[in-house]
Short mmCIF file of N, CA and C in Angstrom, two decimals:
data_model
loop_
_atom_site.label_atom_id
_atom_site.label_comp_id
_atom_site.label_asym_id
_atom_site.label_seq_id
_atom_site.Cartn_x
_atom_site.Cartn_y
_atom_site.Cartn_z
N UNK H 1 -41.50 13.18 -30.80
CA UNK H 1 -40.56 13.14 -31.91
C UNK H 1 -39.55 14.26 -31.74
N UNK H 2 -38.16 13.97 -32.33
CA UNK H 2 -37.53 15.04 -32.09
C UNK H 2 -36.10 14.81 -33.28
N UNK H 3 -35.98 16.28 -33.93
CA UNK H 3 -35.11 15.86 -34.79
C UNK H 3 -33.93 16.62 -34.50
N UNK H 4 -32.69 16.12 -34.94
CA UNK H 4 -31.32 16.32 -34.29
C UNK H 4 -30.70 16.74 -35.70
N UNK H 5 -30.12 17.94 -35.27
CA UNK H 5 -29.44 18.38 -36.66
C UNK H 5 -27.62 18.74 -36.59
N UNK H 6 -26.70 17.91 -36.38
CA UNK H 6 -25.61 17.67 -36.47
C UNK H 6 -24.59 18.94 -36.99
N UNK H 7 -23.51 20.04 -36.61
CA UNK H 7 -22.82 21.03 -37.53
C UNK H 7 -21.26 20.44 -36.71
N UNK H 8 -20.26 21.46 -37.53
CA UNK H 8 -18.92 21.89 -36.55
C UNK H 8 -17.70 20.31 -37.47
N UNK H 9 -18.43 19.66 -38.04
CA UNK H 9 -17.59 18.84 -38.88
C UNK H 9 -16.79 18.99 -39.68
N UNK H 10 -15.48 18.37 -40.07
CA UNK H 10 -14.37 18.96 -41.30
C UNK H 10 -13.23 18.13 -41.17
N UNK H 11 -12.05 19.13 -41.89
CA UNK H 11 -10.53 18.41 -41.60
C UNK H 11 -10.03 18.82 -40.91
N UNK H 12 -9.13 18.17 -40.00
CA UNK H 12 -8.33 19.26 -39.99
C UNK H 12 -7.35 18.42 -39.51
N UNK H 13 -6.06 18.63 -38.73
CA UNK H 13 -4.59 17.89 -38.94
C UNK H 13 -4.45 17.53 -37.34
N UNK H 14 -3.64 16.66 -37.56
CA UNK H 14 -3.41 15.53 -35.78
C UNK H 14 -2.61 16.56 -35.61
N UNK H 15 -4.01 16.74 -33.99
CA UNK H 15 -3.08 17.41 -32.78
C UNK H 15 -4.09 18.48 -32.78
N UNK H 16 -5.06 18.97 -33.36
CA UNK H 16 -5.78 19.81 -34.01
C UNK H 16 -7.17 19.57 -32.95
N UNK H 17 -8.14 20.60 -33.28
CA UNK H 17 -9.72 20.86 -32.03
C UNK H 17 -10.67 20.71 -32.83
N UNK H 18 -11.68 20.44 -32.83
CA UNK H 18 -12.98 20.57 -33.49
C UNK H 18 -14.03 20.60 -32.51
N UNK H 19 -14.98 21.37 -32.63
CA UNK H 19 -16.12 21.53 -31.82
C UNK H 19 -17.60 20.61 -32.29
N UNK H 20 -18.20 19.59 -32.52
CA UNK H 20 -19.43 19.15 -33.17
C UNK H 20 -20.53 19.90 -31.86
N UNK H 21 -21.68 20.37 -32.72
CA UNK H 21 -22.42 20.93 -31.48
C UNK H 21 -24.57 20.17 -32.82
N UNK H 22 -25.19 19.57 -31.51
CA UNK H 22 -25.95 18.52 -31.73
C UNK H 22 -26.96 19.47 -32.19
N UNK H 23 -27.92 20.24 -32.19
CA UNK H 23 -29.46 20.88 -31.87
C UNK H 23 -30.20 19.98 -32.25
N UNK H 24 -30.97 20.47 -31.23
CA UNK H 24 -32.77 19.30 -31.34
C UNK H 24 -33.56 20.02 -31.17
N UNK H 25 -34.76 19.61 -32.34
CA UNK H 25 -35.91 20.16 -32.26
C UNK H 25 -37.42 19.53 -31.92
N UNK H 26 -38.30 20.21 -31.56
CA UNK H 26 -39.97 19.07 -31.94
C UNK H 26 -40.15 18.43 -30.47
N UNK H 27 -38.83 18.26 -29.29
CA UNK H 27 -39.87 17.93 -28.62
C UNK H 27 -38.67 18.49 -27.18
N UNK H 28 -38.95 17.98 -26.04
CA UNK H 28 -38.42 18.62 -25.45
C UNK H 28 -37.10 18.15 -25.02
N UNK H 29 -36.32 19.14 -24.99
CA UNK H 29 -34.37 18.08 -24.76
C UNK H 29 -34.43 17.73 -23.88
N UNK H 30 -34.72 18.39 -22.49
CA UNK H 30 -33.67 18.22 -21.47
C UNK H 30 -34.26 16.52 -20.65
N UNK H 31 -35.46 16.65 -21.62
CA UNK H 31 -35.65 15.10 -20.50
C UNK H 31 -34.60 13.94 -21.37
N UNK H 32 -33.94 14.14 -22.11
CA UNK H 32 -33.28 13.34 -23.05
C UNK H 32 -31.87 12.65 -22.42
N UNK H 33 -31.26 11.59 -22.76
CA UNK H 33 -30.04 11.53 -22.40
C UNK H 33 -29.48 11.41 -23.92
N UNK H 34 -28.52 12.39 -23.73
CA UNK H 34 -27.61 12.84 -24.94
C UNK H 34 -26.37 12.07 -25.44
N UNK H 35 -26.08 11.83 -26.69
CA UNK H 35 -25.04 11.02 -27.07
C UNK H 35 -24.30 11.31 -28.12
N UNK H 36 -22.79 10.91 -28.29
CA UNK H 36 -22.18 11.01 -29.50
C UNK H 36 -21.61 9.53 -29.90
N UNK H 37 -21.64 9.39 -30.90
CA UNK H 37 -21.71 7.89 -31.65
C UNK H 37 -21.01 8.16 -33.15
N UNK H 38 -19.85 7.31 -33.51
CA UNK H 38 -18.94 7.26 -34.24
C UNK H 38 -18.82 6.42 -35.37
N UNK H 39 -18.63 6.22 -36.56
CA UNK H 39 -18.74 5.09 -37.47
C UNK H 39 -18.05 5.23 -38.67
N UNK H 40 -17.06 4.11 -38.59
CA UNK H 40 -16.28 4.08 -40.06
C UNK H 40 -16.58 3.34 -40.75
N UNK H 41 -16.54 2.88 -41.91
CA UNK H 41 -16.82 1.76 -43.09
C UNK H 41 -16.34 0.59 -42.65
N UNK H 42 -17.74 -0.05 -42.55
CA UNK H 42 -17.67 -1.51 -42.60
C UNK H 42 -16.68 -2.04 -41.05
N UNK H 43 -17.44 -0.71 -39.96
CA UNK H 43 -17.09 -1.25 -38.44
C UNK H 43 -18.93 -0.54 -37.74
N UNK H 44 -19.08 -0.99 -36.84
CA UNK H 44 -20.26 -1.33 -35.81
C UNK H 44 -19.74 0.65 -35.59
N UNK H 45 -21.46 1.06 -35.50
CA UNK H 45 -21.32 2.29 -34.80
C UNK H 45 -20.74 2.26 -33.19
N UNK H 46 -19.37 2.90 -32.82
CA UNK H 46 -19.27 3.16 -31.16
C UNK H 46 -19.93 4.42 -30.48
N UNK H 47 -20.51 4.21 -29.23
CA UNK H 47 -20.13 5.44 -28.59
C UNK H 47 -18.85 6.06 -28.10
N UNK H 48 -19.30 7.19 -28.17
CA UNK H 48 -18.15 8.09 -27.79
C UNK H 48 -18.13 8.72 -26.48
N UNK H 49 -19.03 9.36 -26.25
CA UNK H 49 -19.60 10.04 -24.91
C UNK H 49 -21.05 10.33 -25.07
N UNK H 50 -21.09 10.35 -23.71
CA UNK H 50 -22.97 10.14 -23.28
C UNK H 50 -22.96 11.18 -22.27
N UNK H 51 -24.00 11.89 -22.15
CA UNK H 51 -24.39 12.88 -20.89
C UNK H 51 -25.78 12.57 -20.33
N UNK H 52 -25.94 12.46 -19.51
CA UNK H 52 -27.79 12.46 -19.20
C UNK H 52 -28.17 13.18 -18.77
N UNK H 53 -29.28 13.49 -18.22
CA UNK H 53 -30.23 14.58 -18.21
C UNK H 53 -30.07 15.03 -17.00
N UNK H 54 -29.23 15.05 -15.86
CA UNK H 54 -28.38 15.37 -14.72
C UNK H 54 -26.94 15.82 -15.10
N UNK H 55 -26.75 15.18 -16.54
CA UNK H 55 -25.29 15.93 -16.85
C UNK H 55 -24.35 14.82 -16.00
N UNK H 56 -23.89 13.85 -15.90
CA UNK H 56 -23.09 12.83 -15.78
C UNK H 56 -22.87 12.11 -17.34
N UNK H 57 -21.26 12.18 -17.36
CA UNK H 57 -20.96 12.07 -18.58
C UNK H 57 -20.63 10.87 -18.74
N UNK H 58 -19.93 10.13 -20.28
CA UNK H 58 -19.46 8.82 -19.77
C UNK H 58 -18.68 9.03 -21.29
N UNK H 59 -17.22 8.44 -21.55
CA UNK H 59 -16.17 8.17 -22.24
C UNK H 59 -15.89 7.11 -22.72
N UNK H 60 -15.67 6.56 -24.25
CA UNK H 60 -15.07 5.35 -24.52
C UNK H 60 -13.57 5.56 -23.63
N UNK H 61 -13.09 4.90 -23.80
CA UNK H 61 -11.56 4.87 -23.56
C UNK H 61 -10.52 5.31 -24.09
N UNK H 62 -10.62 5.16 -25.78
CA UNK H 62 -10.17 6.07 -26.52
C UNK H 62 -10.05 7.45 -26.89
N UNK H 63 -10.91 8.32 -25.96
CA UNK H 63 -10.99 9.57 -26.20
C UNK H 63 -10.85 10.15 -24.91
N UNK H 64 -11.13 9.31 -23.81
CA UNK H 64 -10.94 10.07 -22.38
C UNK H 64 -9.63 10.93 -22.21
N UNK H 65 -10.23 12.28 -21.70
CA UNK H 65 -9.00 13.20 -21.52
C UNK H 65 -8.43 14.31 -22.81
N UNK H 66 -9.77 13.96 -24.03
CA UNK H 66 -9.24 14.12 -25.34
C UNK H 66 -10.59 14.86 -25.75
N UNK H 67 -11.63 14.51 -25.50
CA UNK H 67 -12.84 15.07 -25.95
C UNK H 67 -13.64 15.32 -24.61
N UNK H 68 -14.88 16.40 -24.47
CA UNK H 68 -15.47 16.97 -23.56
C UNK H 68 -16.79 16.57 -24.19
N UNK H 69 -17.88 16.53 -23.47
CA UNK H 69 -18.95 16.05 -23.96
C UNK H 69 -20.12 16.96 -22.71
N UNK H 70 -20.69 17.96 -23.56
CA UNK H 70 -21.75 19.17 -22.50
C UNK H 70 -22.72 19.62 -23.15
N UNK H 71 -23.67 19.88 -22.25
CA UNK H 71 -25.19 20.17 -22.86
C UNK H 71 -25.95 21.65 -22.93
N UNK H 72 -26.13 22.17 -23.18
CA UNK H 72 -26.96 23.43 -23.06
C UNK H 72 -28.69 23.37 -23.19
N UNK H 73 -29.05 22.95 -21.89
CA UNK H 73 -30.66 22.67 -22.42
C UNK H 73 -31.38 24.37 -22.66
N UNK H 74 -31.06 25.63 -22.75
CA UNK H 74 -31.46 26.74 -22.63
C UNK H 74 -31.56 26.69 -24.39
N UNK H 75 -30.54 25.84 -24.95
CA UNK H 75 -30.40 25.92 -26.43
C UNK H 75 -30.59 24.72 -27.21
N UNK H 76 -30.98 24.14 -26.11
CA UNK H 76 -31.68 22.15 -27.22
C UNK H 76 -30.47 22.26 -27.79
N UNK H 77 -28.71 22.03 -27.08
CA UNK H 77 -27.44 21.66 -28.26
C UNK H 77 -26.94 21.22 -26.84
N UNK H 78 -26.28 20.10 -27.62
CA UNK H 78 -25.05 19.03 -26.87
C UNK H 78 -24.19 19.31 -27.79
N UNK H 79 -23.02 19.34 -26.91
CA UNK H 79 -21.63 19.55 -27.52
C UNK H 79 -20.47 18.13 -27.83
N UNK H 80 -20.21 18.34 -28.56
CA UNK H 80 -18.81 17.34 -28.45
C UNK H 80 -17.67 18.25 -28.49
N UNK H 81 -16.39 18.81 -27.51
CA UNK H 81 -15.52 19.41 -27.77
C UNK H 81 -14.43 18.45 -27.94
N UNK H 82 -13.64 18.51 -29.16
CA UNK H 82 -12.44 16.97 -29.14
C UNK H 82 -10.98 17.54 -29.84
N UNK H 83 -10.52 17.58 -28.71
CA UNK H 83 -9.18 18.10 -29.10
C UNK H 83 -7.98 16.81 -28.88
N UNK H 84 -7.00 17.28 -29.18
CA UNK H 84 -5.32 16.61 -29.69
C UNK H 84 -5.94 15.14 -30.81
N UNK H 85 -6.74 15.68 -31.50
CA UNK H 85 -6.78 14.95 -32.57
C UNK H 85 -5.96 13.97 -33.14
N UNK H 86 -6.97 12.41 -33.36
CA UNK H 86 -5.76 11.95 -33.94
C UNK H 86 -6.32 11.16 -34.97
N UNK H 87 -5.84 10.42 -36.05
CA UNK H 87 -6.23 10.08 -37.42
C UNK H 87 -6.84 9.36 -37.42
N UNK H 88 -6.87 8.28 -36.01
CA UNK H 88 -7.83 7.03 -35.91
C UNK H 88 -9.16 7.45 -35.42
N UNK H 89 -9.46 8.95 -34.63
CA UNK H 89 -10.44 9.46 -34.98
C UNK H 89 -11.31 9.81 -36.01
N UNK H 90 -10.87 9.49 -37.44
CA UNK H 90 -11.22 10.12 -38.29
C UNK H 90 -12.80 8.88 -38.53
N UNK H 91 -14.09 10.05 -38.82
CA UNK H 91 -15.08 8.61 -38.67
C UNK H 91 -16.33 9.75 -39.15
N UNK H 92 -17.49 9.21 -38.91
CA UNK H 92 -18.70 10.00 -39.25
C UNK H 92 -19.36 10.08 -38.14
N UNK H 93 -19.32 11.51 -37.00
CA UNK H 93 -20.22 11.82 -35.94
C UNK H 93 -21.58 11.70 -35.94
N UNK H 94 -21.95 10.76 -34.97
CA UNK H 94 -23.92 11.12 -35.03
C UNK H 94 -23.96 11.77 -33.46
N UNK H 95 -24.78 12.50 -33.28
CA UNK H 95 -25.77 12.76 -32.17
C UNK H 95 -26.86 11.91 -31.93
N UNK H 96 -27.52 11.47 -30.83
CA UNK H 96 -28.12 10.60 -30.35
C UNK H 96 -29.29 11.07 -29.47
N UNK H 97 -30.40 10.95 -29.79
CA UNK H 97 -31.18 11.40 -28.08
C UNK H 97 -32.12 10.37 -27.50
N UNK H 98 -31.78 9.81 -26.50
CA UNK H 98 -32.25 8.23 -26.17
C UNK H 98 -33.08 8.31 -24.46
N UNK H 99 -34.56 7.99 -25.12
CA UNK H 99 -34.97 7.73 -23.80
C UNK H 99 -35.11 6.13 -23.77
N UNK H 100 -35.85 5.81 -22.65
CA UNK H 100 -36.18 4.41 -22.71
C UNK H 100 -37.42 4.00 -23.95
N UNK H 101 -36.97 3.05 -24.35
CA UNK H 101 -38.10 2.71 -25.66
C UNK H 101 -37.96 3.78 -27.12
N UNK H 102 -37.03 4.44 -27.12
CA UNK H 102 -36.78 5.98 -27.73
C UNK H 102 -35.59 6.27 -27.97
N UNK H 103 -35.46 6.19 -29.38
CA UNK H 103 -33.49 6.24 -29.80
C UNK H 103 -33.99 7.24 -31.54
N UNK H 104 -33.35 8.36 -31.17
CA UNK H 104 -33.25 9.22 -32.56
C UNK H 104 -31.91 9.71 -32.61
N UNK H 105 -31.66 9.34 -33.95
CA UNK H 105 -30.36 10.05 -34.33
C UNK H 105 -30.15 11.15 -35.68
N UNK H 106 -29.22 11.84 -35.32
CA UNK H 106 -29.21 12.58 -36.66
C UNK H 106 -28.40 11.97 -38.20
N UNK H 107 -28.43 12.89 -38.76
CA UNK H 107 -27.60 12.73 -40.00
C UNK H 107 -26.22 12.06 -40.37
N UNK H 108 -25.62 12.44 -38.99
CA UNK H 108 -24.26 12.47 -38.94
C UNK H 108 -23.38 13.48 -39.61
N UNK H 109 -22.31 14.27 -39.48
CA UNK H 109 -21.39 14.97 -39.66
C UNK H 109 -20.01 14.65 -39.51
N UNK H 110 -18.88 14.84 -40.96
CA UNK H 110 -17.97 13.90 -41.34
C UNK H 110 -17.01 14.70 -40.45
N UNK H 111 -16.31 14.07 -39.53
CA UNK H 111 -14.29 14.40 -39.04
C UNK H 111 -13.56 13.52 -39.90
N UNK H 112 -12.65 13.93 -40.12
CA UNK H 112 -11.54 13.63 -40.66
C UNK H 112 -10.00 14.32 -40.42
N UNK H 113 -9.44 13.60 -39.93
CA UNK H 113 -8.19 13.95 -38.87
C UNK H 113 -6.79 13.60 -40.12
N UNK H 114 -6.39 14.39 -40.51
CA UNK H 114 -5.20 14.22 -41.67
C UNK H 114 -4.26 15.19 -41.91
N UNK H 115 -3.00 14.83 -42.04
CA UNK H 115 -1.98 16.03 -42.33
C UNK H 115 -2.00 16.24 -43.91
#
């Protein structure tokens, strides 16, 4: 079991940085493959970026070049770094930690991208 506790969420204005950073607790990270996953009202959760447990990352399309996605197993935290912000980003972040047969997510933590 392992629980994921989501921070680094807020407003802030297009064109703008935000850092979301994941921590997990209860069991062990690094065998984990790590995820960020996105969701607005009344649309299907997307991924966003994925890292695995070798650290090979992976990008929707919409954010490539725009958000960084890195792990710190010394500190059980995956990062989402997402800069030049833009409004259609605006959504509710989850963290993800997915093995085979094995999908936990956190709380989620709100972005919101607005002038």
């Amino acid at each position: 079991q392992v629980q994921l506790v989501e921070s680094g969420g807020g407003l802030v204005q297009p064109g703008g940085s935000l850092r979301l950073s994941c921590t997990a607790s209860g069991s062990i990270f690094r065998i984990y493959n790590m995820g960020w996953y996105r969701q607005v009202p009344g649309k299907q959760r997307e991924l966003v970026a994925s890292i695995t447990t070798s650290g090979s990352t992976n990008y929707a399309d919409s954010v490539k070049g725009r958000f960084t996605i890195s792990r710190d197993n010394a500190k059980n935290t995956v990062y989402l770094q997402m800069s030049s912000l833009k409004p259609e980003d605006t959504a509710v972040y989850y963290c993800n930690a997915k093995l085979p047969l094995i999908n936990h997510w956190g709380q989620g933590t709100q972005v919101t991208v607005s002038s």
